[in-house]
Amino acid sequence: MRTATRGPRCFGRTAIPLRPSMEEQMFAGFSDPFEALLALQRALDARVASDWMGRGTAAIGSFPPINMFQKDGDLVAVVELPGVDKNDLEIEAKENTIRIRGKKTIAYGEQASVHRRERISGVFDRTLSVPIRIEPDRIKAEYRDGILALFIPRAEADKPRSIKVS
């Protein structure tokens, strides 16, 4: 770095930088670095905000929660959907993916003033990749007491074959 005899002091030496410092480059256009950080935080908050995870909820994570396990070579998915009407559910399957869409509505009434909202409501859309090839036409879905159970058969072409040794 070239130095001059006059100018700001840097590490005990007088220096005139030939180009803006990294700090100056980072905050160019911002008069206050804290305002820049707040603007970044607002942008990040806006990016992750959605109707489903709206303000005032205590919800964290994916909705609906799903457990999937293998039983007798086929898959079973158990989906928790409390308060969701089965007529508001759509299930699609293709190759090795399953899509579950729906909506959950909560009616407060016209004269209600909400003071705290922790129950989730709104539209949801989950797409699951499964580790095997499946037969979409043979999937069975049962919905009872807020629990959706999907019985997902493994495709015949994906099942292991026994080979006889001669």
mmCIF file of C-alpha atoms in Angstrom:
data_model
loop_
_atom_site.group_PDB
_atom_site.id
_atom_site.type_symbol
_atom_site.label_atom_id
_atom_site.label_comp_id
_atom_site.label_asym_id
_atom_site.label_seq_id
_atom_site.Cartn_x
_atom_site.Cartn_y
_atom_site.Cartn_z
ATOM 1 C CA MET A 1 0.000 0.000 0.000
ATOM 2 C CA ARG A 2 1.335 3.452 -0.853
ATOM 3 C CA THR A 3 1.423 6.008 1.953
ATOM 4 C CA ALA A 4 1.548 9.776 2.125
ATOM 5 C CA THR A 5 2.821 12.153 4.777
ATOM 6 C CA ARG A 6 -0.593 13.610 5.570
ATOM 7 C CA GLY A 7 -3.993 12.052 6.094
ATOM 8 C CA PRO A 8 -5.664 9.565 8.435
ATOM 9 C CA ARG A 9 -3.498 7.482 10.713
ATOM 10 C CA CYS A 10 -3.546 3.722 10.384
ATOM 11 C CA PHE A 11 -1.499 1.457 12.678
ATOM 12 C CA GLY A 12 0.739 4.362 13.650
ATOM 13 C CA ARG A 13 1.380 5.300 10.030
ATOM 14 C CA THR A 14 -0.167 8.046 8.000
ATOM 15 C CA ALA A 15 -1.936 6.531 5.041
ATOM 16 C CA ILE A 16 -4.153 7.587 2.189
ATOM 17 C CA PRO A 17 -5.919 4.541 0.847
ATOM 18 C CA LEU A 18 -6.060 4.342 -2.932
ATOM 19 C CA ARG A 19 -9.431 2.568 -2.963
ATOM 20 C CA PRO A 20 -12.376 2.420 -0.558
ATOM 21 C CA SER A 21 -11.971 0.071 2.362
ATOM 22 C CA MET A 22 -14.021 -3.121 2.544
ATOM 23 C CA GLU A 23 -16.104 -1.537 5.291
ATOM 24 C CA GLU A 24 -16.860 1.455 3.070
ATOM 25 C CA GLN A 25 -17.784 -0.852 0.195
ATOM 26 C CA MET A 26 -20.105 -2.950 2.389
ATOM 27 C CA PHE A 27 -22.055 0.034 3.635
ATOM 28 C CA ALA A 28 -22.002 2.170 0.496
ATOM 29 C CA GLY A 29 -25.358 3.878 0.208
ATOM 30 C CA PHE A 30 -26.100 3.498 3.921
ATOM 31 C CA SER A 31 -25.401 6.399 6.224
ATOM 32 C CA ASP A 32 -25.871 4.202 9.288
ATOM 33 C CA PRO A 33 -24.528 0.624 9.406
ATOM 34 C CA PHE A 34 -27.164 -0.336 11.984
ATOM 35 C CA GLU A 35 -29.867 0.828 9.610
ATOM 36 C CA ALA A 36 -28.283 -1.391 6.949
ATOM 37 C CA LEU A 37 -28.490 -4.390 9.285
ATOM 38 C CA LEU A 38 -32.106 -3.609 10.128
ATOM 39 C CA ALA A 39 -32.919 -3.370 6.411
ATOM 40 C CA LEU A 40 -31.294 -6.770 5.869
ATOM 41 C CA GLN A 41 -33.283 -8.250 8.776
ATOM 42 C CA ARG A 42 -36.523 -6.838 7.353
ATOM 43 C CA ALA A 43 -35.726 -8.307 3.939
ATOM 44 C CA LEU A 44 -35.032 -11.734 5.452
ATOM 45 C CA ASP A 45 -38.216 -11.600 7.529
ATOM 46 C CA ALA A 46 -40.260 -10.709 4.448
ATOM 47 C CA ARG A 47 -38.669 -13.580 2.523
ATOM 48 C CA VAL A 48 -39.717 -16.252 5.013
ATOM 49 C CA ALA A 49 -43.134 -14.797 5.817
ATOM 50 C CA SER A 50 -46.169 -16.574 4.404
ATOM 51 C CA ASP A 51 -49.888 -16.862 5.068
ATOM 52 C CA TRP A 52 -49.368 -20.213 6.682
ATOM 53 C CA MET A 53 -46.701 -19.089 9.137
ATOM 54 C CA GLY A 54 -48.127 -15.614 9.622
ATOM 55 C CA ARG A 55 -47.309 -13.166 12.374
ATOM 56 C CA GLY A 56 -48.393 -13.971 15.886
ATOM 57 C CA THR A 57 -48.222 -17.732 15.620
ATOM 58 C CA ALA A 58 -46.051 -19.948 17.741
ATOM 59 C CA ALA A 59 -45.681 -22.480 14.928
ATOM 60 C CA ILE A 60 -42.264 -23.693 13.909
ATOM 61 C CA GLY A 61 -41.337 -26.207 11.232
ATOM 62 C CA SER A 62 -43.163 -27.919 8.412
ATOM 63 C CA PHE A 63 -46.894 -28.382 8.424
ATOM 64 C CA PRO A 64 -48.427 -30.809 8.430
ATOM 65 C CA PRO A 65 -46.054 -33.027 10.416
ATOM 66 C CA ILE A 66 -45.510 -36.372 8.704
ATOM 67 C CA ASN A 67 -44.021 -39.675 9.824
ATOM 68 C CA MET A 68 -43.146 -42.167 7.108
ATOM 69 C CA PHE A 69 -41.989 -45.724 7.630
ATOM 70 C CA GLN A 70 -41.590 -48.947 5.701
ATOM 71 C CA LYS A 71 -43.738 -51.947 6.587
ATOM 72 C CA ASP A 72 -43.650 -55.270 4.721
ATOM 73 C CA GLY A 73 -41.793 -53.626 1.814
ATOM 74 C CA ASP A 74 -44.380 -50.884 1.332
ATOM 75 C CA LEU A 75 -44.499 -47.372 2.802
ATOM 76 C CA VAL A 76 -46.919 -45.903 5.299
ATOM 77 C CA ALA A 77 -47.218 -42.141 5.832
ATOM 78 C CA VAL A 78 -49.048 -40.799 8.875
ATOM 79 C CA VAL A 79 -50.005 -37.129 8.581
ATOM 80 C CA GLU A 80 -51.349 -35.034 11.470
ATOM 81 C CA LEU A 81 -54.121 -32.725 10.245
ATOM 82 C CA PRO A 82 -56.195 -31.676 13.267
ATOM 83 C CA GLY A 83 -59.073 -29.401 12.340
ATOM 84 C CA VAL A 84 -58.739 -30.015 8.586
ATOM 85 C CA ASP A 85 -61.900 -31.126 6.806
ATOM 86 C CA LYS A 86 -61.263 -34.135 4.548
ATOM 87 C CA ASN A 87 -63.065 -32.316 1.717
ATOM 88 C CA ASP A 88 -60.315 -29.666 1.879
ATOM 89 C CA LEU A 89 -57.552 -32.228 1.168
ATOM 90 C CA GLU A 90 -55.959 -33.058 -2.183
ATOM 91 C CA ILE A 91 -53.472 -35.899 -2.596
ATOM 92 C CA GLU A 92 -51.470 -36.515 -5.770
ATOM 93 C CA ALA A 93 -48.837 -39.160 -6.510
ATOM 94 C CA LYS A 94 -46.425 -39.530 -9.396
ATOM 95 C CA GLU A 95 -43.305 -41.709 -9.811
ATOM 96 C CA ASN A 96 -41.580 -41.323 -6.441
ATOM 97 C CA THR A 97 -43.316 -38.199 -5.101
ATOM 98 C CA ILE A 98 -46.475 -37.580 -3.128
ATOM 99 C CA ARG A 99 -48.104 -34.174 -2.798
ATOM 100 C CA ILE A 100 -50.523 -33.282 -0.005
ATOM 101 C CA ARG A 101 -52.405 -29.983 -0.270
ATOM 102 C CA GLY A 102 -55.212 -28.510 1.713
ATOM 103 C CA LYS A 103 -56.437 -25.754 3.939
ATOM 104 C CA LYS A 104 -57.364 -25.306 7.543
ATOM 105 C CA THR A 105 -59.816 -22.604 8.509
ATOM 106 C CA ILE A 106 -60.538 -21.199 11.935
ATOM 107 C CA ALA A 107 -63.654 -19.072 12.373
ATOM 108 C CA TYR A 108 -63.535 -16.459 15.125
ATOM 109 C CA GLY A 109 -66.799 -14.728 14.320
ATOM 110 C CA GLU A 110 -67.408 -11.171 13.173
ATOM 111 C CA GLN A 111 -67.244 -9.482 16.565
ATOM 112 C CA ALA A 112 -64.142 -11.338 17.750
ATOM 113 C CA SER A 113 -60.934 -9.499 18.533
ATOM 114 C CA VAL A 114 -57.966 -11.884 18.414
ATOM 115 C CA HIS A 115 -55.470 -11.291 21.220
ATOM 116 C CA ARG A 116 -53.247 -14.317 20.673
ATOM 117 C CA ARG A 117 -53.023 -16.658 17.724
ATOM 118 C CA GLU A 118 -51.109 -19.903 18.150
ATOM 119 C CA ARG A 119 -53.358 -22.233 16.187
ATOM 120 C CA ILE A 120 -52.244 -22.459 12.590
ATOM 121 C CA SER A 121 -54.680 -21.761 9.772
ATOM 122 C CA GLY A 122 -54.338 -21.254 6.062
ATOM 123 C CA VAL A 123 -53.240 -23.181 2.998
ATOM 124 C CA PHE A 124 -50.531 -25.853 3.079
ATOM 125 C CA ASP A 125 -48.712 -27.768 0.365
ATOM 126 C CA ARG A 126 -46.204 -30.549 1.078
ATOM 127 C CA THR A 127 -44.358 -32.626 -1.503
ATOM 128 C CA LEU A 128 -42.562 -35.742 -0.315
ATOM 129 C CA SER A 129 -39.905 -37.688 -2.150
ATOM 130 C CA VAL A 130 -40.061 -41.365 -1.300
ATOM 131 C CA PRO A 131 -37.035 -43.696 -1.438
ATOM 132 C CA ILE A 132 -38.725 -46.282 -3.670
ATOM 133 C CA ARG A 133 -40.729 -46.373 -6.887
ATOM 134 C CA ILE A 134 -44.410 -46.478 -6.078
ATOM 135 C CA GLU A 135 -47.663 -47.460 -7.773
ATOM 136 C CA PRO A 136 -49.812 -44.308 -7.537
ATOM 137 C CA ASP A 137 -53.007 -46.087 -8.665
ATOM 138 C CA ARG A 138 -52.825 -48.460 -5.678
ATOM 139 C CA ILE A 139 -52.279 -45.868 -2.909
ATOM 140 C CA LYS A 140 -54.984 -45.958 -0.241
ATOM 141 C CA ALA A 141 -55.821 -42.968 1.952
ATOM 142 C CA GLU A 142 -57.771 -43.097 5.214
ATOM 143 C CA TYR A 143 -58.715 -40.013 7.239
ATOM 144 C CA ARG A 144 -60.082 -40.241 10.756
ATOM 145 C CA ASP A 145 -59.963 -37.948 13.802
ATOM 146 C CA GLY A 146 -57.503 -35.532 12.196
ATOM 147 C CA ILE A 147 -55.040 -38.258 11.132
ATOM 148 C CA LEU A 148 -54.419 -39.075 7.471
ATOM 149 C CA ALA A 149 -52.865 -42.482 6.789
ATOM 150 C CA LEU A 150 -51.440 -43.173 3.340
ATOM 151 C CA PHE A 151 -50.665 -46.776 2.418
ATOM 152 C CA ILE A 152 -48.171 -46.589 -0.428
ATOM 153 C CA PRO A 153 -47.399 -49.850 -2.265
ATOM 154 C CA ARG A 154 -43.976 -50.413 -3.744
ATOM 155 C CA ALA A 155 -43.930 -50.808 -7.530
ATOM 156 C CA GLU A 156 -43.609 -54.435 -8.649
ATOM 157 C CA ALA A 157 -40.623 -53.507 -10.823
ATOM 158 C CA ASP A 158 -38.898 -52.117 -7.722
ATOM 159 C CA LYS A 159 -39.368 -55.207 -5.551
ATOM 160 C CA PRO A 160 -36.333 -57.448 -5.101
ATOM 161 C CA ARG A 161 -36.405 -60.769 -6.939
ATOM 162 C CA SER A 162 -35.143 -64.059 -5.600
ATOM 163 C CA ILE A 163 -32.632 -65.763 -7.816
ATOM 164 C CA LYS A 164 -32.286 -69.506 -7.584
ATOM 165 C CA VAL A 165 -28.751 -70.813 -7.650
ATOM 166 C CA SER A 166 -28.271 -73.874 -9.884
#
